[in-house]
Amino acid sequence: MQSEKLISKEYMDLAKIQSREEEQLLSRRNVVGVALGNKRTRDQDTGEKAITVLVDSKLPKDMLSQDDLIPSKIGTTPTDVQEVGVIQAGAPLTVGGGQPVTSYLMPGATSTQPPGSFMTVSDLGAIVGQNGSAHTVRIDDRSLAALENVGPFKLTKRVRPAYGGVSVGHFQITAGTLSTCAYDASAFPGVPQRYYILSNNHVLANSNAAAIGDPILQPGPADGGTYPTDVIARLSRFVPIQFMHPNQPAPLNYVDAAVAEGKFEDLNREIYWVGPLRGLLPAPTLGLVVQKCGRTTNYTTGTVQNINATIDVNYGNGRVARFARQILTTNMSAPGDSGSLISDLEERAVGLLFAGSTAVTVINPITLVQQLLGIRVTE
């Protein structure tokens, strides 16, 4: 993936240094990512360009071997160690007393598949993760009515036409966020034949475990969505997530993204509290203020802290995937916000939210999402 169009010119020289040093830095203990940013002193941005080394937690120097210490400079380029915590995608939602919510099995179903047969991902020759089997259990001792009134969640009700920001999900997951609606890039200019909802692979395709044609519910199962009453779309395509395996080179991912085809009259491209998208912003700059509307934390804003990040993301059950060319903002999300569309304050699309921690939110660049899925989210 070429990075030139995703990085402003002023950071291109630094990106070359990052590319040269990245693998060696990622091999060090506690390091979970490498990115471009500004040097921070006492949590204040100094404005000095730096190679940012992302760690899950900062450790005292006496706890690290000499080989694991991060040098203060690489040549003449300063480094900056940033603590980001454990980066997760699709972290479990909680309800009631804080117990995890698992996937919802359709009432009356006796298997993990809905009625009917669908073409599988393997039939299409896609790459499926090693641990991609579906895991579906009933939600014990909780009525759907109780789930609808859980916690601070506000965008969990059924909406038609559905718009960006509301709860959505594959019938075997909990819930994520509908990003926006889209159509095939090949139909521009022209007459689109299909219309889609956009979100993450782990929201619409169950982290590679789904079958093409699977039902997508709005609201998502954890928010009371049921089959067939709340089917908003059917899984159309997704970019497979390639997971890391011991003693093997780490494959690079660029997006956690999928689309599901729905009826035109059921889909609205506006994003709740944000409005319609007014273009794209392929190369966001450090310090840019961005916004999103998501299923869990509603409307939030944040600031771009790092660009061109290569970062390891946890998917649960020991699965970790490495993503490149990512954007990091200040924390502006929580579990359930996965899939939210990130835009600047002029409503230009920046990216697709898919992971985060209590310190940062991680975003796929929108141009890569469009390119790899073959869609358009704006005119």
mmCIF file of C-alpha atoms in Angstrom:
data_model
loop_
_atom_site.group_PDB
_atom_site.id
_atom_site.type_symbol
_atom_site.label_atom_id
_atom_site.label_comp_id
_atom_site.label_asym_id
_atom_site.label_seq_id
_atom_site.Cartn_x
_atom_site.Cartn_y
_atom_site.Cartn_z
ATOM 1 C CA MET A 1 0.000 0.000 0.000
ATOM 2 C CA GLN A 2 1.427 3.337 -1.001
ATOM 3 C CA SER A 3 1.500 5.866 1.809
ATOM 4 C CA GLU A 4 2.163 9.051 -0.165
ATOM 5 C CA LYS A 5 -1.490 10.052 -0.483
ATOM 6 C CA LEU A 6 -2.158 9.272 3.198
ATOM 7 C CA ILE A 7 0.602 11.482 4.616
ATOM 8 C CA SER A 8 1.125 15.209 4.205
ATOM 9 C CA LYS A 9 4.370 16.168 2.437
ATOM 10 C CA GLU A 10 5.953 17.552 5.585
ATOM 11 C CA TYR A 11 6.074 14.034 7.078
ATOM 12 C CA MET A 12 7.337 12.100 4.066
ATOM 13 C CA ASP A 13 11.022 12.170 5.081
ATOM 14 C CA LEU A 14 10.093 10.994 8.588
ATOM 15 C CA ALA A 15 7.961 8.207 7.080
ATOM 16 C CA LYS A 16 11.022 6.869 5.257
ATOM 17 C CA ILE A 17 12.933 6.657 8.546
ATOM 18 C CA GLN A 18 9.948 4.943 10.150
ATOM 19 C CA SER A 19 9.814 2.382 7.357
ATOM 20 C CA ARG A 20 13.510 1.607 7.769
ATOM 21 C CA GLU A 21 13.412 1.257 11.581
ATOM 22 C CA GLU A 22 9.894 -0.061 12.191
ATOM 23 C CA GLU A 23 10.499 -3.817 12.203
ATOM 24 C CA GLN A 24 13.388 -3.534 14.609
ATOM 25 C CA LEU A 25 11.402 -1.302 16.983
ATOM 26 C CA LEU A 26 8.386 -3.621 16.906
ATOM 27 C CA SER A 27 10.573 -6.534 17.997
ATOM 28 C CA ARG A 28 11.286 -4.884 21.361
ATOM 29 C CA ARG A 29 9.524 -5.854 24.549
ATOM 30 C CA ASN A 30 6.287 -4.004 25.318
ATOM 31 C CA VAL A 31 6.177 -2.263 21.908
ATOM 32 C CA VAL A 32 2.790 -2.576 20.164
ATOM 33 C CA GLY A 33 3.204 0.005 17.417
ATOM 34 C CA VAL A 34 5.259 2.645 15.622
ATOM 35 C CA ALA A 35 3.850 5.868 14.186
ATOM 36 C CA LEU A 36 4.580 9.462 13.219
ATOM 37 C CA GLY A 37 3.792 12.223 15.667
ATOM 38 C CA ASN A 38 5.130 15.112 17.669
ATOM 39 C CA LYS A 39 7.383 14.887 20.697
ATOM 40 C CA ARG A 40 5.451 15.252 23.949
ATOM 41 C CA THR A 41 6.943 16.479 27.218
ATOM 42 C CA ARG A 42 4.878 16.141 30.389
ATOM 43 C CA ASP A 43 1.933 15.333 28.109
ATOM 44 C CA GLN A 44 2.349 18.622 26.231
ATOM 45 C CA ASP A 45 2.847 18.682 22.467
ATOM 46 C CA THR A 46 6.195 20.363 21.735
ATOM 47 C CA GLY A 47 5.547 20.570 17.997
ATOM 48 C CA GLU A 48 8.826 18.748 17.274
ATOM 49 C CA LYS A 49 8.385 15.907 14.757
ATOM 50 C CA ALA A 50 9.232 12.471 16.155
ATOM 51 C CA ILE A 51 9.029 8.745 15.589
ATOM 52 C CA THR A 52 6.404 7.655 18.109
ATOM 53 C CA VAL A 53 6.920 4.259 19.713
ATOM 54 C CA LEU A 54 3.644 2.904 21.100
ATOM 55 C CA VAL A 55 3.810 0.697 24.210
ATOM 56 C CA ASP A 56 1.018 -0.935 26.176
ATOM 57 C CA SER A 57 2.564 0.376 29.398
ATOM 58 C CA LYS A 58 5.698 2.317 30.223
ATOM 59 C CA LEU A 59 8.169 0.333 32.306
ATOM 60 C CA PRO A 60 11.062 1.606 34.420
ATOM 61 C CA LYS A 61 14.342 1.409 32.548
ATOM 62 C CA ASP A 62 15.785 -1.026 35.104
ATOM 63 C CA MET A 63 13.069 -3.531 34.113
ATOM 64 C CA LEU A 64 14.165 -3.549 30.482
ATOM 65 C CA SER A 65 17.216 -5.084 28.897
ATOM 66 C CA GLN A 66 19.564 -2.862 26.929
ATOM 67 C CA ASP A 67 18.183 -4.337 23.703
ATOM 68 C CA ASP A 68 14.621 -3.390 24.656
ATOM 69 C CA LEU A 69 15.300 0.227 25.575
ATOM 70 C CA ILE A 70 14.015 2.786 23.080
ATOM 71 C CA PRO A 71 16.793 5.165 22.011
ATOM 72 C CA SER A 72 16.090 8.852 22.552
ATOM 73 C CA LYS A 73 17.020 9.457 18.916
ATOM 74 C CA ILE A 74 17.309 7.484 15.691
ATOM 75 C CA GLY A 75 20.175 9.266 13.977
ATOM 76 C CA THR A 76 19.162 12.896 14.452
ATOM 77 C CA THR A 77 15.426 12.122 14.646
ATOM 78 C CA PRO A 78 13.896 12.205 18.136
ATOM 79 C CA THR A 79 11.703 9.373 19.385
ATOM 80 C CA ASP A 80 8.758 9.606 21.719
ATOM 81 C CA VAL A 81 7.401 6.720 23.794
ATOM 82 C CA GLN A 82 3.619 6.841 24.116
ATOM 83 C CA GLU A 83 1.637 4.595 26.465
ATOM 84 C CA VAL A 84 -1.557 3.394 24.738
ATOM 85 C CA GLY A 85 -2.706 0.433 26.824
ATOM 86 C CA VAL A 86 -4.077 -2.757 25.280
ATOM 87 C CA ILE A 87 -5.514 -2.026 21.835
ATOM 88 C CA GLN A 88 -8.683 -4.032 21.227
ATOM 89 C CA ALA A 89 -11.151 -4.467 18.410
ATOM 90 C CA GLY A 90 -14.598 -5.753 19.221
ATOM 91 C CA ALA A 91 -14.075 -5.804 22.981
ATOM 92 C CA PRO A 92 -17.044 -7.468 24.741
ATOM 93 C CA LEU A 93 -19.949 -5.245 25.673
ATOM 94 C CA THR A 94 -21.291 -5.413 29.212
ATOM 95 C CA VAL A 95 -24.828 -5.322 30.526
ATOM 96 C CA GLY A 96 -26.472 -5.217 33.897
ATOM 97 C CA GLY A 97 -23.870 -5.960 36.555
ATOM 98 C CA GLY A 98 -20.981 -5.769 34.131
ATOM 99 C CA GLN A 99 -21.119 -9.316 32.783
ATOM 100 C CA PRO A 100 -20.061 -9.779 29.164
ATOM 101 C CA VAL A 101 -22.768 -10.087 26.539
ATOM 102 C CA THR A 102 -22.300 -12.958 24.114
ATOM 103 C CA SER A 103 -23.866 -13.462 20.710
ATOM 104 C CA TYR A 104 -27.615 -13.807 20.464
ATOM 105 C CA LEU A 105 -29.056 -17.001 19.002
ATOM 106 C CA MET A 106 -32.179 -16.382 16.938
ATOM 107 C CA PRO A 107 -35.334 -17.471 18.812
ATOM 108 C CA GLY A 108 -36.204 -21.049 17.953
ATOM 109 C CA ALA A 109 -32.939 -21.682 16.099
ATOM 110 C CA THR A 110 -31.258 -25.041 16.612
ATOM 111 C CA SER A 111 -28.044 -24.275 14.746
ATOM 112 C CA THR A 112 -25.621 -21.397 14.297
ATOM 113 C CA GLN A 113 -26.884 -20.670 10.769
ATOM 114 C CA PRO A 114 -30.142 -18.984 9.743
ATOM 115 C CA PRO A 115 -32.621 -20.756 7.458
ATOM 116 C CA GLY A 116 -31.347 -21.078 3.892
ATOM 117 C CA SER A 117 -27.944 -21.794 2.432
ATOM 118 C CA PHE A 118 -25.423 -19.159 1.446
ATOM 119 C CA MET A 119 -22.136 -19.069 -0.420
ATOM 120 C CA THR A 120 -19.302 -19.229 2.079
ATOM 121 C CA VAL A 121 -16.245 -17.029 2.172
ATOM 122 C CA SER A 122 -14.049 -19.998 1.276
ATOM 123 C CA ASP A 123 -16.135 -20.504 -1.855
ATOM 124 C CA LEU A 124 -14.976 -17.064 -2.940
ATOM 125 C CA GLY A 125 -11.350 -17.946 -2.321
ATOM 126 C CA ALA A 126 -10.982 -15.385 0.460
ATOM 127 C CA ILE A 127 -8.438 -15.690 3.223
ATOM 128 C CA VAL A 128 -10.091 -16.841 6.437
ATOM 129 C CA GLY A 129 -8.418 -16.621 9.832
ATOM 130 C CA GLN A 130 -7.242 -19.783 11.559
ATOM 131 C CA ASN A 131 -9.589 -19.260 14.494
ATOM 132 C CA GLY A 132 -12.626 -18.084 12.564
ATOM 133 C CA SER A 133 -15.252 -20.523 13.836
ATOM 134 C CA ALA A 134 -18.492 -18.942 15.050
ATOM 135 C CA HIS A 135 -19.270 -18.969 18.739
ATOM 136 C CA THR A 136 -22.941 -18.477 19.498
ATOM 137 C CA VAL A 137 -24.738 -18.863 22.812
ATOM 138 C CA ARG A 138 -27.961 -17.662 24.283
ATOM 139 C CA ILE A 139 -28.115 -14.632 26.553
ATOM 140 C CA ASP A 140 -29.043 -16.290 29.822
ATOM 141 C CA ASP A 141 -31.733 -14.846 32.099
ATOM 142 C CA ARG A 142 -32.024 -11.527 30.304
ATOM 143 C CA SER A 143 -35.030 -10.431 28.327
ATOM 144 C CA LEU A 144 -34.596 -8.391 25.179
ATOM 145 C CA ALA A 145 -36.641 -5.640 26.801
ATOM 146 C CA ALA A 146 -34.068 -5.377 29.572
ATOM 147 C CA LEU A 147 -31.241 -5.207 27.060
ATOM 148 C CA GLU A 148 -32.884 -2.278 25.285
ATOM 149 C CA ASN A 149 -32.653 -0.184 28.444
ATOM 150 C CA VAL A 150 -29.099 -1.053 29.431
ATOM 151 C CA GLY A 151 -26.567 1.531 30.622
ATOM 152 C CA PRO A 152 -25.956 4.839 28.839
ATOM 153 C CA PHE A 153 -26.612 3.492 25.327
ATOM 154 C CA LYS A 154 -28.886 5.797 23.305
ATOM 155 C CA LEU A 155 -28.654 4.723 19.667
ATOM 156 C CA THR A 156 -29.815 1.171 20.181
ATOM 157 C CA LYS A 157 -33.375 1.289 18.884
ATOM 158 C CA ARG A 158 -34.695 0.150 15.508
ATOM 159 C CA VAL A 159 -34.531 2.921 12.892
ATOM 160 C CA ARG A 160 -35.830 2.892 9.302
ATOM 161 C CA PRO A 161 -34.352 4.238 7.203
ATOM 162 C CA ALA A 162 -31.197 3.486 9.184
ATOM 163 C CA TYR A 163 -28.476 6.145 9.353
ATOM 164 C CA GLY A 164 -24.895 6.385 10.520
ATOM 165 C CA GLY A 165 -24.334 6.047 14.256
ATOM 166 C CA VAL A 166 -26.997 3.483 15.137
ATOM 167 C CA SER A 167 -26.579 -0.045 16.465
ATOM 168 C CA VAL A 168 -26.037 -2.794 13.898
ATOM 169 C CA GLY A 169 -24.452 -6.225 13.749
ATOM 170 C CA HIS A 170 -24.122 -9.658 12.208
ATOM 171 C CA PHE A 171 -26.705 -11.951 13.783
ATOM 172 C CA GLN A 172 -24.002 -13.856 15.705
ATOM 173 C CA ILE A 173 -22.208 -10.907 17.363
ATOM 174 C CA THR A 174 -23.247 -8.416 20.052
ATOM 175 C CA ALA A 175 -23.456 -5.002 18.383
ATOM 176 C CA GLY A 176 -21.401 -2.360 16.647
ATOM 177 C CA THR A 177 -22.115 0.845 14.765
ATOM 178 C CA LEU A 178 -23.433 1.530 11.277
ATOM 179 C CA SER A 179 -20.852 3.837 9.715
ATOM 180 C CA THR A 180 -22.767 5.279 6.775
ATOM 181 C CA CYS A 181 -24.339 3.980 3.574
ATOM 182 C CA ALA A 182 -22.506 3.494 0.297
ATOM 183 C CA TYR A 183 -22.700 2.255 -3.273
ATOM 184 C CA ASP A 184 -20.350 0.612 -5.782
ATOM 185 C CA ALA A 185 -17.539 2.873 -6.990
ATOM 186 C CA SER A 186 -17.888 1.358 -10.459
ATOM 187 C CA ALA A 187 -21.359 2.914 -10.700
ATOM 188 C CA PHE A 188 -20.000 6.474 -10.572
ATOM 189 C CA PRO A 189 -20.923 8.240 -12.716
ATOM 190 C CA GLY A 190 -23.968 6.158 -13.512
ATOM 191 C CA VAL A 191 -26.866 4.318 -11.925
ATOM 192 C CA PRO A 192 -25.984 2.246 -8.832
ATOM 193 C CA GLN A 193 -27.529 -1.211 -8.838
ATOM 194 C CA ARG A 194 -26.786 -1.974 -5.187
ATOM 195 C CA TYR A 195 -26.700 -0.023 -1.942
ATOM 196 C CA TYR A 196 -24.857 -0.977 1.220
ATOM 197 C CA ILE A 197 -24.329 -0.278 4.871
ATOM 198 C CA LEU A 198 -20.672 0.124 5.841
ATOM 199 C CA SER A 199 -19.077 -1.035 9.079
ATOM 200 C CA ASN A 200 -16.204 -3.221 10.301
ATOM 201 C CA ASN A 201 -15.448 -6.809 9.354
ATOM 202 C CA HIS A 202 -15.791 -7.742 13.025
ATOM 203 C CA VAL A 203 -19.224 -6.066 13.142
ATOM 204 C CA LEU A 204 -20.755 -7.297 9.869
ATOM 205 C CA ALA A 205 -18.657 -10.392 9.093
ATOM 206 C CA ASN A 206 -17.956 -11.714 12.602
ATOM 207 C CA SER A 207 -14.162 -11.446 12.210
ATOM 208 C CA ASN A 208 -14.037 -13.611 9.042
ATOM 209 C CA ALA A 209 -16.436 -16.251 10.446
ATOM 210 C CA ALA A 210 -19.516 -15.132 8.508
ATOM 211 C CA ALA A 211 -20.955 -16.416 5.246
ATOM 212 C CA ILE A 212 -21.827 -14.179 2.338
ATOM 213 C CA GLY A 213 -25.577 -13.561 2.549
ATOM 214 C CA ASP A 214 -25.745 -13.768 6.352
ATOM 215 C CA PRO A 215 -28.390 -11.500 7.913
ATOM 216 C CA ILE A 216 -27.357 -8.185 9.454
ATOM 217 C CA LEU A 217 -29.628 -6.876 12.198
ATOM 218 C CA GLN A 218 -30.476 -3.293 13.104
ATOM 219 C CA PRO A 219 -30.373 -2.901 16.022
ATOM 220 C CA GLY A 220 -27.646 -5.423 16.737
ATOM 221 C CA PRO A 221 -28.447 -8.587 18.721
ATOM 222 C CA ALA A 222 -27.232 -7.171 22.058
ATOM 223 C CA ASP A 223 -29.703 -4.312 21.647
ATOM 224 C CA GLY A 224 -32.727 -6.488 20.976
ATOM 225 C CA GLY A 225 -32.421 -7.085 17.236
ATOM 226 C CA THR A 226 -33.980 -10.393 16.161
ATOM 227 C CA TYR A 227 -34.139 -12.495 13.015
ATOM 228 C CA PRO A 228 -36.044 -12.018 10.728
ATOM 229 C CA THR A 229 -37.868 -8.961 12.102
ATOM 230 C CA ASP A 230 -34.860 -6.633 12.246
ATOM 231 C CA VAL A 231 -32.858 -7.699 9.177
ATOM 232 C CA ILE A 232 -31.568 -4.502 7.547
ATOM 233 C CA ALA A 233 -29.151 -6.054 5.039
ATOM 234 C CA ARG A 234 -27.257 -9.186 3.963
ATOM 235 C CA LEU A 235 -23.474 -9.497 4.104
ATOM 236 C CA SER A 236 -22.112 -8.697 0.658
ATOM 237 C CA ARG A 237 -18.307 -8.570 0.949
ATOM 238 C CA PHE A 238 -15.510 -7.874 3.389
ATOM 239 C CA VAL A 239 -11.744 -7.523 3.583
ATOM 240 C CA PRO A 240 -10.453 -10.610 5.446
ATOM 241 C CA ILE A 241 -8.420 -9.972 8.600
ATOM 242 C CA GLN A 242 -5.065 -11.770 8.558
ATOM 243 C CA PHE A 243 -3.928 -12.739 12.032
ATOM 244 C CA MET A 244 -0.399 -13.162 13.319
ATOM 245 C CA HIS A 245 1.021 -16.615 14.050
ATOM 246 C CA PRO A 246 4.085 -17.566 16.143
ATOM 247 C CA ASN A 247 7.378 -17.840 14.292
ATOM 248 C CA GLN A 248 5.874 -16.466 11.080
ATOM 249 C CA PRO A 249 6.222 -13.000 9.527
ATOM 250 C CA ALA A 250 3.368 -10.736 10.570
ATOM 251 C CA PRO A 251 0.977 -10.127 7.655
ATOM 252 C CA LEU A 252 -0.091 -6.517 7.251
ATOM 253 C CA ASN A 253 -3.739 -5.459 7.326
ATOM 254 C CA TYR A 254 -4.971 -2.053 6.245
ATOM 255 C CA VAL A 255 -8.685 -2.085 7.057
ATOM 256 C CA ASP A 256 -11.208 -3.896 9.231
ATOM 257 C CA ALA A 257 -14.153 -3.277 6.925
ATOM 258 C CA ALA A 258 -17.226 -4.855 5.345
ATOM 259 C CA VAL A 259 -20.427 -3.936 3.518
ATOM 260 C CA ALA A 260 -23.883 -5.492 3.552
ATOM 261 C CA GLU A 261 -26.486 -4.941 0.841
ATOM 262 C CA GLY A 262 -29.830 -3.486 1.829
ATOM 263 C CA LYS A 263 -32.865 -1.904 0.242
ATOM 264 C CA PHE A 264 -32.405 1.664 -0.959
ATOM 265 C CA GLU A 265 -35.479 2.878 0.914
ATOM 266 C CA ASP A 266 -34.098 1.467 4.206
ATOM 267 C CA LEU A 267 -30.752 3.272 4.006
ATOM 268 C CA ASN A 268 -29.901 6.888 4.810
ATOM 269 C CA ARG A 269 -26.381 8.225 4.191
ATOM 270 C CA GLU A 270 -26.636 10.920 6.858
ATOM 271 C CA ILE A 271 -24.835 10.422 10.145
ATOM 272 C CA TYR A 272 -26.731 11.241 13.316
ATOM 273 C CA TRP A 273 -25.587 14.575 14.804
ATOM 274 C CA VAL A 274 -22.986 14.935 12.044
ATOM 275 C CA GLY A 275 -25.052 15.141 8.854
ATOM 276 C CA PRO A 276 -24.163 14.137 5.289
ATOM 277 C CA LEU A 277 -20.527 13.667 4.309
ATOM 278 C CA ARG A 278 -19.166 16.496 2.160
ATOM 279 C CA GLY A 279 -16.040 14.898 0.747
ATOM 280 C CA LEU A 280 -12.911 13.039 1.835
ATOM 281 C CA LEU A 281 -9.804 14.036 3.791
ATOM 282 C CA PRO A 282 -7.171 11.468 2.749
ATOM 283 C CA ALA A 283 -4.226 12.933 4.690
ATOM 284 C CA PRO A 284 -5.317 14.302 8.079
ATOM 285 C CA THR A 285 -2.782 16.415 9.920
ATOM 286 C CA LEU A 286 -1.623 16.150 13.511
ATOM 287 C CA GLY A 287 -3.836 18.176 15.820
ATOM 288 C CA LEU A 288 -6.885 17.949 13.547
ATOM 289 C CA VAL A 289 -10.145 17.882 15.505
ATOM 290 C CA VAL A 290 -12.422 15.065 14.375
ATOM 291 C CA GLN A 291 -15.919 13.901 15.262
ATOM 292 C CA LYS A 292 -18.020 10.756 15.249
ATOM 293 C CA CYS A 293 -21.382 9.398 16.312
ATOM 294 C CA GLY A 294 -21.450 5.848 17.634
ATOM 295 C CA ARG A 295 -23.740 3.333 19.250
ATOM 296 C CA THR A 296 -22.176 3.483 22.721
ATOM 297 C CA THR A 297 -20.713 6.933 23.392
ATOM 298 C CA ASN A 298 -22.994 8.858 21.021
ATOM 299 C CA TYR A 299 -21.446 12.096 19.686
ATOM 300 C CA THR A 300 -17.779 12.637 20.583
ATOM 301 C CA THR A 301 -14.807 14.612 19.332
ATOM 302 C CA GLY A 302 -11.094 13.923 19.450
ATOM 303 C CA THR A 303 -7.736 15.090 18.137
ATOM 304 C CA VAL A 304 -5.423 13.320 15.697
ATOM 305 C CA GLN A 305 -2.293 12.354 17.644
ATOM 306 C CA ASN A 306 -0.464 10.022 15.262
ATOM 307 C CA ILE A 307 -0.492 9.147 11.576
ATOM 308 C CA ASN A 308 0.935 6.297 9.488
ATOM 309 C CA ALA A 309 0.775 3.981 12.491
ATOM 310 C CA THR A 310 1.663 0.314 12.346
ATOM 311 C CA ILE A 311 -0.037 -1.240 15.348
ATOM 312 C CA ASP A 312 -0.940 -4.639 16.793
ATOM 313 C CA VAL A 313 -4.628 -5.060 17.615
ATOM 314 C CA ASN A 314 -6.168 -7.739 19.861
ATOM 315 C CA TYR A 315 -9.296 -9.580 18.685
ATOM 316 C CA GLY A 316 -9.769 -11.892 21.659
ATOM 317 C CA ASN A 317 -9.047 -15.607 22.055
ATOM 318 C CA GLY A 318 -5.342 -14.940 21.532
ATOM 319 C CA ARG A 319 -5.811 -13.480 18.052
ATOM 320 C CA VAL A 320 -3.698 -10.444 17.156
ATOM 321 C CA ALA A 321 -3.608 -8.640 13.804
ATOM 322 C CA ARG A 322 -1.071 -6.054 12.669
ATOM 323 C CA PHE A 323 -2.444 -2.982 10.879
ATOM 324 C CA ALA A 324 -0.462 -0.424 8.878
ATOM 325 C CA ARG A 325 -1.170 3.158 7.701
ATOM 326 C CA GLN A 326 -3.525 3.776 10.629
ATOM 327 C CA ILE A 327 -4.640 7.023 12.274
ATOM 328 C CA LEU A 328 -4.642 7.428 16.064
ATOM 329 C CA THR A 329 -6.725 9.989 17.933
ATOM 330 C CA THR A 330 -7.243 10.803 21.563
ATOM 331 C CA ASN A 331 -9.726 8.457 23.221
ATOM 332 C CA MET A 332 -13.176 9.118 21.735
ATOM 333 C CA SER A 333 -14.828 5.695 21.746
ATOM 334 C CA ALA A 334 -15.809 2.585 23.712
ATOM 335 C CA PRO A 335 -16.826 -1.005 22.883
ATOM 336 C CA GLY A 336 -19.848 -0.893 20.565
ATOM 337 C CA ASP A 337 -18.619 2.194 18.689
ATOM 338 C CA SER A 338 -16.721 0.010 16.219
ATOM 339 C CA GLY A 339 -17.711 0.972 12.694
ATOM 340 C CA SER A 340 -18.312 4.663 13.397
ATOM 341 C CA LEU A 341 -17.399 7.061 10.599
ATOM 342 C CA ILE A 342 -14.772 9.620 11.639
ATOM 343 C CA SER A 343 -14.937 13.018 9.924
ATOM 344 C CA ASP A 344 -13.440 16.440 10.463
ATOM 345 C CA LEU A 345 -15.629 19.342 11.561
ATOM 346 C CA GLU A 346 -16.338 20.162 7.909
ATOM 347 C CA GLU A 347 -17.923 16.717 7.487
ATOM 348 C CA ARG A 348 -15.104 15.387 5.314
ATOM 349 C CA ALA A 349 -14.657 11.629 5.858
ATOM 350 C CA VAL A 350 -11.353 10.741 7.552
ATOM 351 C CA GLY A 351 -11.726 7.069 8.389
ATOM 352 C CA LEU A 352 -13.461 4.081 9.904
ATOM 353 C CA LEU A 353 -13.162 3.529 13.655
ATOM 354 C CA PHE A 354 -12.357 -0.086 14.500
ATOM 355 C CA ALA A 355 -10.289 -0.371 17.682
ATOM 356 C CA GLY A 356 -9.002 1.474 20.708
ATOM 357 C CA SER A 357 -8.085 1.543 24.367
ATOM 358 C CA THR A 358 -8.683 3.876 27.278
ATOM 359 C CA ALA A 359 -5.953 6.101 25.808
ATOM 360 C CA VAL A 360 -6.433 6.137 22.034
ATOM 361 C CA THR A 361 -8.881 5.361 19.226
ATOM 362 C CA VAL A 362 -7.613 3.625 16.057
ATOM 363 C CA ILE A 363 -8.980 4.472 12.601
ATOM 364 C CA ASN A 364 -8.662 2.965 9.107
ATOM 365 C CA PRO A 365 -8.039 5.688 6.468
ATOM 366 C CA ILE A 366 -11.217 6.203 4.445
ATOM 367 C CA THR A 367 -9.423 6.088 1.099
ATOM 368 C CA LEU A 368 -8.192 2.550 1.844
ATOM 369 C CA VAL A 369 -11.659 1.497 2.987
ATOM 370 C CA GLN A 370 -13.177 2.714 -0.278
ATOM 371 C CA GLN A 371 -10.393 1.219 -2.399
ATOM 372 C CA LEU A 372 -10.377 -2.247 -0.826
ATOM 373 C CA LEU A 373 -14.175 -2.584 -0.724
ATOM 374 C CA GLY A 374 -14.779 -0.927 -4.087
ATOM 375 C CA ILE A 375 -17.314 1.568 -2.746
ATOM 376 C CA ARG A 376 -18.055 5.293 -2.523
ATOM 377 C CA VAL A 377 -19.436 7.007 0.575
ATOM 378 C CA THR A 378 -19.853 10.430 -1.036
ATOM 379 C CA GLU A 379 -21.014 11.769 -4.388
#
